[in-house]
mmCIF file of C-alpha atoms in Angstrom:
data_model
loop_
_atom_site.group_PDB
_atom_site.id
_atom_site.type_symbol
_atom_site.label_atom_id
_atom_site.label_comp_id
_atom_site.label_asym_id
_atom_site.label_seq_id
_atom_site.Cartn_x
_atom_site.Cartn_y
_atom_site.Cartn_z
ATOM 1 C CA MET A 1 -34.198 -3.172 2.541
ATOM 2 C CA ASP A 2 -31.156 -2.035 0.557
ATOM 3 C CA ALA A 3 -28.299 -1.394 3.021
ATOM 4 C CA THR A 4 -27.608 2.018 1.513
ATOM 5 C CA ALA A 5 -31.229 3.107 1.973
ATOM 6 C CA SER A 6 -30.817 3.249 5.752
ATOM 7 C CA SER A 7 -27.237 4.597 5.642
ATOM 8 C CA LYS A 8 -26.026 8.164 5.510
ATOM 9 C CA PHE A 9 -23.108 6.970 3.335
ATOM 10 C CA SER A 10 -23.087 6.668 -0.419
ATOM 11 C CA ASP A 11 -22.346 3.368 -2.204
ATOM 12 C CA VAL A 12 -19.272 5.196 -3.625
ATOM 13 C CA ASP A 13 -16.415 6.266 -1.320
ATOM 14 C CA GLU A 14 -14.648 9.618 -1.356
ATOM 15 C CA TYR A 15 -12.010 8.334 -3.799
ATOM 16 C CA GLY A 16 -14.596 7.125 -6.313
ATOM 17 C CA PHE A 17 -14.558 3.446 -5.487
ATOM 18 C CA LYS A 18 -17.865 1.562 -5.443
ATOM 19 C CA ARG A 19 -18.494 -0.175 -2.192
ATOM 20 C CA GLY A 20 -18.992 -3.965 -2.470
ATOM 21 C CA ASP A 21 -22.349 -5.754 -2.150
ATOM 22 C CA ASN A 22 -21.279 -7.103 1.255
ATOM 23 C CA PHE A 23 -20.107 -3.744 2.599
ATOM 24 C CA ASP A 24 -21.145 -3.337 6.227
ATOM 25 C CA TYR A 25 -22.704 0.160 6.327
ATOM 26 C CA LYS A 26 -23.778 -0.234 9.940
ATOM 27 C CA ALA A 27 -20.289 -1.028 11.185
ATOM 28 C CA TYR A 28 -18.775 1.673 8.932
ATOM 29 C CA SER A 29 -21.233 4.265 10.220
ATOM 30 C CA LYS A 30 -20.317 3.406 13.801
ATOM 31 C CA PHE A 31 -16.614 3.719 13.022
ATOM 32 C CA MET A 32 -16.975 6.991 11.099
ATOM 33 C CA ASP A 33 -18.971 8.653 13.907
ATOM 34 C CA GLY A 34 -15.746 8.759 15.891
ATOM 35 C CA TYR A 35 -13.210 8.884 13.022
ATOM 36 C CA LEU A 36 -14.596 12.069 11.461
ATOM 37 C CA LYS A 37 -13.876 13.916 14.710
ATOM 38 C CA THR A 38 -10.355 12.445 14.689
ATOM 39 C CA LEU A 39 -9.811 13.576 11.089
ATOM 40 C CA THR A 40 -10.869 17.137 12.010
ATOM 41 C CA ARG A 41 -8.398 17.220 14.939
ATOM 42 C CA ARG A 42 -5.591 15.764 12.810
ATOM 43 C CA ARG A 43 -6.157 18.292 10.010
ATOM 44 C CA MET A 44 -5.950 21.183 12.484
ATOM 45 C CA LYS A 45 -2.701 19.858 13.921
ATOM 46 C CA TRP A 46 -1.194 19.329 10.427
ATOM 47 C CA GLU A 47 -2.216 22.825 9.389
ATOM 48 C CA ALA A 48 -0.373 24.222 12.382
ATOM 49 C CA ILE A 49 2.899 22.413 11.716
ATOM 50 C CA LEU A 50 2.847 23.009 7.946
ATOM 51 C CA GLN A 51 2.485 26.742 8.529
ATOM 52 C CA GLN A 52 5.746 26.824 10.491
ATOM 53 C CA LYS A 53 8.306 28.368 8.130
ATOM 54 C CA ASP A 54 11.234 26.395 9.509
ATOM 55 C CA PHE A 55 9.446 23.021 9.584
ATOM 56 C CA ASP A 56 11.363 20.436 7.554
ATOM 57 C CA LEU A 57 9.300 17.459 6.356
ATOM 58 C CA SER A 58 12.399 15.673 5.184
ATOM 59 C CA ASN A 59 13.683 15.456 8.771
ATOM 60 C CA ILE A 60 11.431 12.844 10.352
ATOM 61 C CA ASP A 61 11.815 13.259 14.062
ATOM 62 C CA ALA A 62 9.749 11.566 16.789
ATOM 63 C CA LYS A 63 6.980 14.214 16.661
ATOM 64 C CA LEU A 64 6.587 14.053 12.883
ATOM 65 C CA LYS A 65 6.663 10.235 12.951
ATOM 66 C CA ARG A 66 3.838 10.305 15.524
ATOM 67 C CA TYR A 67 1.788 12.684 13.373
ATOM 68 C CA ILE A 68 2.316 10.511 10.267
ATOM 69 C CA ARG A 69 1.297 7.311 12.111
ATOM 70 C CA LYS A 70 -1.925 9.041 13.125
ATOM 71 C CA GLY A 71 -2.679 9.832 9.523
ATOM 72 C CA ILE A 72 -1.842 12.552 6.956
ATOM 73 C CA PRO A 73 -4.951 14.523 5.921
ATOM 74 C CA GLY A 74 -5.959 13.775 2.327
ATOM 75 C CA PRO A 75 -5.332 17.276 0.849
ATOM 76 C CA TYR A 76 -1.761 17.288 2.194
ATOM 77 C CA ARG A 77 -0.799 13.768 1.204
ATOM 78 C CA PRO A 78 0.735 14.477 -2.282
ATOM 79 C CA ASP A 79 3.234 17.073 -1.033
ATOM 80 C CA VAL A 80 3.912 15.420 2.297
ATOM 81 C CA TRP A 81 4.537 12.015 0.665
ATOM 82 C CA MET A 82 6.937 13.638 -1.836
ATOM 83 C CA LYS A 83 8.953 15.296 0.947
ATOM 84 C CA ILE A 84 9.012 12.591 3.627
ATOM 85 C CA SER A 85 9.976 9.907 1.114
ATOM 86 C CA GLY A 86 12.768 11.876 -0.484
ATOM 87 C CA ALA A 87 11.062 11.762 -3.869
ATOM 88 C CA ALA A 88 10.900 15.574 -4.012
ATOM 89 C CA ALA A 89 14.623 15.852 -3.401
ATOM 90 C CA ALA A 90 15.293 13.243 -6.120
ATOM 91 C CA GLN A 91 13.084 15.120 -8.542
ATOM 92 C CA GLN A 92 15.004 18.355 -7.865
ATOM 93 C CA LEU A 93 18.200 16.595 -8.891
ATOM 94 C CA ASN A 94 16.713 15.566 -12.254
ATOM 95 C CA PRO A 95 13.708 17.813 -12.882
ATOM 96 C CA ASN A 96 13.329 17.003 -16.628
ATOM 97 C CA LEU A 97 13.491 13.204 -16.284
ATOM 98 C CA TYR A 98 9.771 12.406 -16.550
ATOM 99 C CA ARG A 99 9.098 14.647 -19.569
ATOM 100 C CA SER A 100 12.225 13.412 -21.347
ATOM 101 C CA LEU A 101 11.096 9.801 -20.922
ATOM 102 C CA LEU A 102 7.700 10.612 -22.420
ATOM 103 C CA GLU A 103 9.399 12.230 -25.398
ATOM 104 C CA LEU A 104 11.282 9.034 -26.340
ATOM 105 C CA GLU A 105 10.233 8.021 -29.833
ATOM 106 C CA GLN A 106 10.965 4.298 -29.516
ATOM 107 C CA PHE A 107 8.709 2.535 -27.014
ATOM 108 C CA ASN A 108 8.977 -1.185 -26.452
ATOM 109 C CA LYS A 109 5.887 -2.592 -28.160
ATOM 110 C CA GLU A 110 5.590 -5.619 -25.920
ATOM 111 C CA ILE A 111 5.679 -3.494 -22.772
ATOM 112 C CA SER A 112 3.330 -0.936 -24.282
ATOM 113 C CA ASP A 113 0.847 -3.680 -25.207
ATOM 114 C CA SER A 114 1.058 -5.214 -21.707
ATOM 115 C CA ILE A 115 0.293 -1.880 -20.095
ATOM 116 C CA SER A 116 -2.585 -1.199 -22.514
ATOM 117 C CA ILE A 117 -4.112 -4.619 -21.716
ATOM 118 C CA ASP A 118 -3.967 -3.869 -17.968
ATOM 119 C CA LEU A 119 -5.471 -0.338 -18.138
ATOM 120 C CA PRO A 120 -9.153 -1.518 -18.296
ATOM 121 C CA ARG A 121 -8.419 -3.990 -15.445
ATOM 122 C CA THR A 122 -7.117 -1.251 -13.185
ATOM 123 C CA PHE A 123 -9.794 -0.079 -10.696
ATOM 124 C CA PRO A 124 -12.859 -0.871 -12.905
ATOM 125 C CA ASP A 125 -14.958 -0.166 -9.807
ATOM 126 C CA ASN A 126 -13.756 3.438 -9.609
ATOM 127 C CA ILE A 127 -16.213 5.862 -11.219
ATOM 128 C CA TYR A 128 -13.536 8.476 -11.910
ATOM 129 C CA PHE A 129 -10.709 6.363 -13.212
ATOM 130 C CA ASP A 130 -11.680 6.183 -16.907
ATOM 131 C CA THR A 131 -10.468 9.756 -17.274
ATOM 132 C CA LYS A 132 -7.092 8.891 -15.706
ATOM 133 C CA LYS A 133 -6.131 5.908 -17.881
ATOM 134 C CA ASP A 134 -4.085 7.960 -20.380
ATOM 135 C CA SER A 135 -2.132 9.443 -17.480
ATOM 136 C CA LEU A 136 -1.629 5.962 -15.943
ATOM 137 C CA TYR A 137 -0.280 4.728 -19.283
ATOM 138 C CA ASN A 138 2.175 7.662 -19.374
ATOM 139 C CA ILE A 139 3.445 6.941 -15.867
ATOM 140 C CA LEU A 140 3.916 3.231 -16.495
ATOM 141 C CA ILE A 141 5.529 3.499 -19.921
ATOM 142 C CA ALA A 142 7.876 6.253 -18.686
ATOM 143 C CA TYR A 143 8.911 4.147 -15.706
ATOM 144 C CA ALA A 144 9.360 1.036 -17.874
ATOM 145 C CA HIS A 145 11.862 2.875 -20.047
ATOM 146 C CA HIS A 146 13.555 4.452 -17.054
ATOM 147 C CA ASN A 147 14.070 1.111 -15.281
ATOM 148 C CA ARG A 148 14.777 -1.530 -17.874
ATOM 149 C CA ASP A 149 15.419 -4.206 -15.226
ATOM 150 C CA VAL A 150 11.819 -3.924 -14.146
ATOM 151 C CA GLY A 151 10.112 -2.800 -17.338
ATOM 152 C CA TYR A 152 6.467 -3.391 -16.573
ATOM 153 C CA CYS A 153 5.108 -5.848 -14.021
ATOM 154 C CA GLN A 154 1.488 -6.479 -13.074
ATOM 155 C CA GLY A 155 0.859 -4.813 -9.713
ATOM 156 C CA LEU A 156 2.629 -1.607 -10.737
ATOM 157 C CA ASN A 157 -0.635 -0.515 -12.387
ATOM 158 C CA TYR A 158 -2.421 -0.640 -8.991
ATOM 159 C CA ILE A 159 0.300 1.239 -7.170
ATOM 160 C CA ALA A 160 0.638 3.899 -9.863
ATOM 161 C CA GLY A 161 -3.149 4.116 -10.254
ATOM 162 C CA LEU A 162 -3.715 4.749 -6.562
ATOM 163 C CA LEU A 163 -0.872 7.278 -6.512
ATOM 164 C CA LEU A 164 -2.563 9.069 -9.409
ATOM 165 C CA ILE A 165 -5.925 9.110 -7.598
ATOM 166 C CA VAL A 166 -4.301 10.633 -4.507
ATOM 167 C CA THR A 167 -1.978 13.143 -6.190
ATOM 168 C CA ASN A 168 -3.902 13.858 -9.399
ATOM 169 C CA ASP A 169 -0.460 14.552 -10.844
ATOM 170 C CA GLU A 170 1.447 12.407 -13.340
ATOM 171 C CA GLU A 171 4.891 13.624 -12.400
ATOM 172 C CA LYS A 172 4.451 13.219 -8.655
ATOM 173 C CA SER A 173 2.994 9.764 -9.203
ATOM 174 C CA PHE A 174 6.005 8.817 -11.347
ATOM 175 C CA TRP A 175 8.514 9.927 -8.702
ATOM 176 C CA LEU A 176 6.609 8.228 -5.847
ATOM 177 C CA LEU A 177 6.357 5.029 -7.942
ATOM 178 C CA LYS A 178 10.100 5.205 -8.625
ATOM 179 C CA HIS A 179 10.764 5.598 -4.895
ATOM 180 C CA ILE A 180 8.576 2.585 -3.996
ATOM 181 C CA VAL A 181 10.013 0.262 -6.617
ATOM 182 C CA GLU A 182 13.622 1.200 -6.133
ATOM 183 C CA ASN A 183 13.868 2.033 -2.427
ATOM 184 C CA ILE A 184 10.945 0.493 -0.520
ATOM 185 C CA VAL A 185 10.543 -2.869 -2.266
ATOM 186 C CA PRO A 186 13.510 -3.280 -4.621
ATOM 187 C CA GLN A 187 13.437 -6.431 -6.841
ATOM 188 C CA TYR A 188 9.850 -7.221 -5.959
ATOM 189 C CA HIS A 189 8.870 -6.275 -9.537
ATOM 190 C CA SER A 190 11.962 -7.493 -11.419
ATOM 191 C CA HIS A 191 11.621 -10.498 -13.715
ATOM 192 C CA ASN A 192 12.828 -13.030 -11.119
ATOM 193 C CA MET A 193 11.107 -11.263 -8.201
ATOM 194 C CA ALA A 194 14.035 -12.342 -6.022
ATOM 195 C CA ASN A 195 13.405 -10.096 -3.076
ATOM 196 C CA LEU A 196 9.642 -10.734 -3.116
ATOM 197 C CA LEU A 197 10.230 -14.482 -2.749
ATOM 198 C CA ARG A 198 12.797 -13.834 -0.011
ATOM 199 C CA ASP A 199 10.434 -11.552 1.924
ATOM 200 C CA LEU A 200 7.538 -14.040 1.669
ATOM 201 C CA ALA A 201 9.836 -16.550 3.395
ATOM 202 C CA VAL A 202 10.675 -13.942 5.994
ATOM 203 C CA PHE A 203 6.982 -13.247 6.532
ATOM 204 C CA LYS A 204 6.239 -16.920 7.031
ATOM 205 C CA GLU A 205 8.971 -17.124 9.689
ATOM 206 C CA LEU A 206 7.449 -14.073 11.445
ATOM 207 C CA VAL A 207 4.078 -15.793 11.565
ATOM 208 C CA ILE A 208 5.732 -18.949 12.969
ATOM 209 C CA ARG A 209 7.361 -16.854 15.684
ATOM 210 C CA ARG A 210 4.443 -14.557 16.573
ATOM 211 C CA VAL A 211 1.328 -16.716 16.005
ATOM 212 C CA PRO A 212 2.499 -20.362 15.711
ATOM 213 C CA ALA A 213 -1.035 -21.724 16.044
ATOM 214 C CA VAL A 214 -2.084 -19.740 12.970
ATOM 215 C CA ASN A 215 0.883 -21.040 11.005
ATOM 216 C CA ARG A 216 -0.041 -24.619 11.917
ATOM 217 C CA VAL A 217 -3.546 -24.171 10.511
ATOM 218 C CA VAL A 218 -2.162 -22.638 7.283
ATOM 219 C CA GLU A 219 0.470 -25.401 6.952
ATOM 220 C CA ASN A 220 -1.984 -28.232 7.752
ATOM 221 C CA MET A 221 -4.476 -26.893 5.226
ATOM 222 C CA GLY A 222 -1.729 -26.743 2.593
ATOM 223 C CA LEU A 223 -2.400 -23.127 1.592
ATOM 224 C CA PRO A 224 0.931 -21.610 0.412
ATOM 225 C CA TYR A 225 2.002 -18.256 1.831
ATOM 226 C CA ALA A 226 2.707 -17.126 -1.717
ATOM 227 C CA VAL A 227 -0.993 -17.576 -2.554
ATOM 228 C CA ILE A 228 -2.081 -15.683 0.527
ATOM 229 C CA ALA A 229 0.336 -12.717 0.556
ATOM 230 C CA THR A 230 1.954 -12.157 -2.809
ATOM 231 C CA LYS A 231 -0.542 -9.494 -3.813
ATOM 232 C CA TRP A 232 -0.245 -7.837 -0.348
ATOM 233 C CA PHE A 233 3.494 -7.345 -0.853
ATOM 234 C CA ILE A 234 3.668 -6.705 -4.594
ATOM 235 C CA CYS A 235 0.874 -4.102 -4.490
ATOM 236 C CA ILE A 236 1.604 -2.884 -0.964
ATOM 237 C CA PHE A 237 -2.051 -3.631 -0.225
ATOM 238 C CA ALA A 238 -3.458 -1.536 -3.064
ATOM 239 C CA GLU A 239 -6.480 -3.342 -4.563
ATOM 240 C CA VAL A 240 -6.441 -5.506 -1.423
ATOM 241 C CA LEU A 241 -7.609 -3.475 1.626
ATOM 242 C CA PRO A 242 -10.100 -0.570 1.868
ATOM 243 C CA VAL A 243 -8.603 2.518 0.300
ATOM 244 C CA GLU A 244 -8.348 4.670 3.420
ATOM 245 C CA THR A 245 -6.617 1.820 5.249
ATOM 246 C CA VAL A 246 -4.148 1.451 2.343
ATOM 247 C CA LEU A 247 -3.423 5.182 2.384
ATOM 248 C CA ARG A 248 -2.837 5.135 6.130
ATOM 249 C CA ILE A 249 -0.352 2.273 5.570
ATOM 250 C CA TRP A 250 1.304 4.202 2.766
ATOM 251 C CA ASP A 251 1.644 7.303 4.972
ATOM 252 C CA CYS A 252 3.866 5.187 7.207
ATOM 253 C CA VAL A 253 5.629 3.380 4.323
ATOM 254 C CA PHE A 254 6.849 6.644 2.831
ATOM 255 C CA ALA A 255 8.153 7.761 6.227
ATOM 256 C CA GLU A 256 9.541 4.516 7.670
ATOM 257 C CA GLY A 257 10.200 2.185 4.744
ATOM 258 C CA TYR A 258 9.795 -1.518 4.070
ATOM 259 C CA LYS A 259 9.266 -2.559 7.700
ATOM 260 C CA ILE A 260 5.771 -1.149 7.507
ATOM 261 C CA VAL A 261 4.808 -3.681 4.804
ATOM 262 C CA PHE A 262 5.734 -6.488 7.195
ATOM 263 C CA ARG A 263 3.870 -4.835 10.052
ATOM 264 C CA ALA A 264 0.686 -4.626 7.945
ATOM 265 C CA ALA A 265 0.936 -8.187 6.706
ATOM 266 C CA LEU A 266 1.602 -9.530 10.204
ATOM 267 C CA ALA A 267 -1.249 -7.470 11.633
ATOM 268 C CA MET A 268 -3.568 -9.175 9.082
ATOM 269 C CA PHE A 269 -2.743 -12.520 10.641
ATOM 270 C CA VAL A 270 -2.711 -11.358 14.297
ATOM 271 C CA THR A 271 -5.999 -9.421 14.190
ATOM 272 C CA HIS A 272 -7.730 -12.339 12.404
ATOM 273 C CA LYS A 273 -6.161 -15.095 14.513
ATOM 274 C CA ASN A 274 -9.469 -16.461 15.882
ATOM 275 C CA ALA A 275 -11.131 -16.472 12.467
ATOM 276 C CA ILE A 276 -8.211 -18.369 10.963
ATOM 277 C CA LEU A 277 -8.204 -20.889 13.832
ATOM 278 C CA GLU A 278 -11.914 -21.526 13.255
ATOM 279 C CA CYS A 279 -11.416 -22.604 9.607
ATOM 280 C CA THR A 280 -11.984 -26.353 9.147
ATOM 281 C CA ASP A 281 -10.935 -26.772 5.522
ATOM 282 C CA ILE A 282 -8.834 -25.100 2.862
ATOM 283 C CA ALA A 283 -11.846 -23.680 1.036
ATOM 284 C CA ALA A 284 -12.951 -21.816 4.174
ATOM 285 C CA LEU A 285 -9.397 -20.608 4.795
ATOM 286 C CA ALA A 286 -8.930 -19.438 1.206
ATOM 287 C CA ASN A 287 -12.265 -17.614 1.293
ATOM 288 C CA LEU A 288 -11.275 -15.931 4.563
ATOM 289 C CA PHE A 289 -8.024 -14.538 3.062
ATOM 290 C CA ARG A 290 -9.490 -13.804 -0.386
ATOM 291 C CA ASP A 291 -12.797 -12.152 0.550
ATOM 292 C CA VAL A 292 -13.626 -11.797 4.247
ATOM 293 C CA MET A 293 -10.416 -10.432 5.798
ATOM 294 C CA ILE A 294 -9.938 -7.692 3.183
ATOM 295 C CA GLN A 295 -13.253 -5.977 3.818
ATOM 296 C CA ASP A 296 -14.373 -6.765 7.371
ATOM 297 C CA SER A 297 -14.766 -4.290 10.236
ATOM 298 C CA ILE A 298 -11.212 -4.899 11.476
ATOM 299 C CA VAL A 299 -9.570 -3.516 8.314
ATOM 300 C CA THR A 300 -12.265 -0.990 7.625
ATOM 301 C CA ASP A 301 -11.409 0.635 10.942
ATOM 302 C CA CYS A 302 -8.167 2.048 9.549
ATOM 303 C CA HIS A 303 -7.339 3.784 12.822
ATOM 304 C CA GLY A 304 -7.689 0.566 14.841
ATOM 305 C CA PHE A 305 -5.753 -1.427 12.257
ATOM 306 C CA ILE A 306 -2.811 0.994 12.249
ATOM 307 C CA ASN A 307 -2.772 0.823 16.057
ATOM 308 C CA ALA A 308 -2.700 -2.962 15.835
ATOM 309 C CA MET A 309 0.258 -2.738 13.447
ATOM 310 C CA PHE A 310 2.291 -0.679 15.848
ATOM 311 C CA ALA A 311 1.335 -2.772 18.826
ATOM 312 C CA LEU A 312 3.392 -5.582 17.277
ATOM 313 C CA ARG A 313 6.962 -6.135 18.447
ATOM 314 C CA LEU A 314 9.068 -5.918 15.275
ATOM 315 C CA LYS A 315 12.588 -4.613 14.901
ATOM 316 C CA ARG A 316 14.423 -3.876 11.663
ATOM 317 C CA SER A 317 17.368 -5.954 12.972
ATOM 318 C CA GLU A 318 15.131 -9.049 13.183
ATOM 319 C CA LEU A 319 13.926 -8.529 9.608
ATOM 320 C CA GLU A 320 17.453 -8.064 8.302
ATOM 321 C CA SER A 321 18.577 -11.191 10.144
ATOM 322 C CA LEU A 322 15.705 -13.222 8.674
ATOM 323 C CA ARG A 323 16.448 -11.845 5.185
ATOM 324 C CA LYS A 324 20.050 -13.063 5.444
ATOM 325 C CA LEU A 325 18.806 -16.464 6.646
ATOM 326 C CA ALA A 326 16.321 -16.733 3.775
ATOM 327 C CA ALA A 327 18.995 -15.819 1.249
ATOM 328 C CA LEU A 328 21.343 -18.413 2.753
ATOM 329 C CA ASN A 329 18.649 -21.099 2.640
ATOM 330 C CA LYS A 330 18.047 -20.354 -1.013
ATOM 331 C CA THR A 331 21.699 -20.767 -1.890
ATOM 332 C CA THR A 332 21.933 -24.122 -0.045
ATOM 333 C CA THR A 333 18.767 -25.650 -1.617
#
């Protein structure tokens, strides 16, 4: 029997993404039975705080951080993301920036062609996205001309595309993309990807420190960390994990910054420790990272995965120390 035939859930999720052939409807149904109640409670609490006239979303205190970690309701995400990230404040300082970039007459043909080639590759499994491709092109070409050091880099299409799905607004998507590229993960998308390579080295060291047995398996199999995790970092898990899980991660990224990317990546290793240790060859290990881990019940349960992220001991001071060490190692090799 077709799995969807016995499920109350469609083979397309609420964001328009088609569920994969191996999607576990039974496990998802079990998870959603409880999660829907959680969503209802969270929405009521968010409604209450957003109705307070003196409530300032740009001031992230302990209460607001707790609310964000438990999930921002979908309808509120665009405006809340803009305010908690500082993107709204940046837009107010330069309100005509996006439109002025689109009005430039001279577009770099090489960049324009690269973006156009990637448009059909961006979320082909989303039934609504065909109508958004012109908007995605506008966002990416505007940003490429705004930030000449980055221009256009593969991966930005997935970030901007998901922002567009969530906000349904070109300008908000542009400002949130700008914030991500310049403030959350600077020099991940530049031509030399200097900070991406540094942070992959930092991530490897975190795995060595937290789950050394897992690192030994990865090292012994000869699977490079760059192969495993580059897309995780460069796309901030867009086009990697289930959409709701990505959005829950992004809720926290916009509020707390780059440390969340490391938390999510480390949680991928920690929550799948046993599965990794059971791999007997590189093909099995690669398949686990490429296919199994990104759609299993652990990551589909976005609430449980976020809790696993924040159960990890991880301080910004440790990350900064490891970044300095990675930079030093690069200069001495």
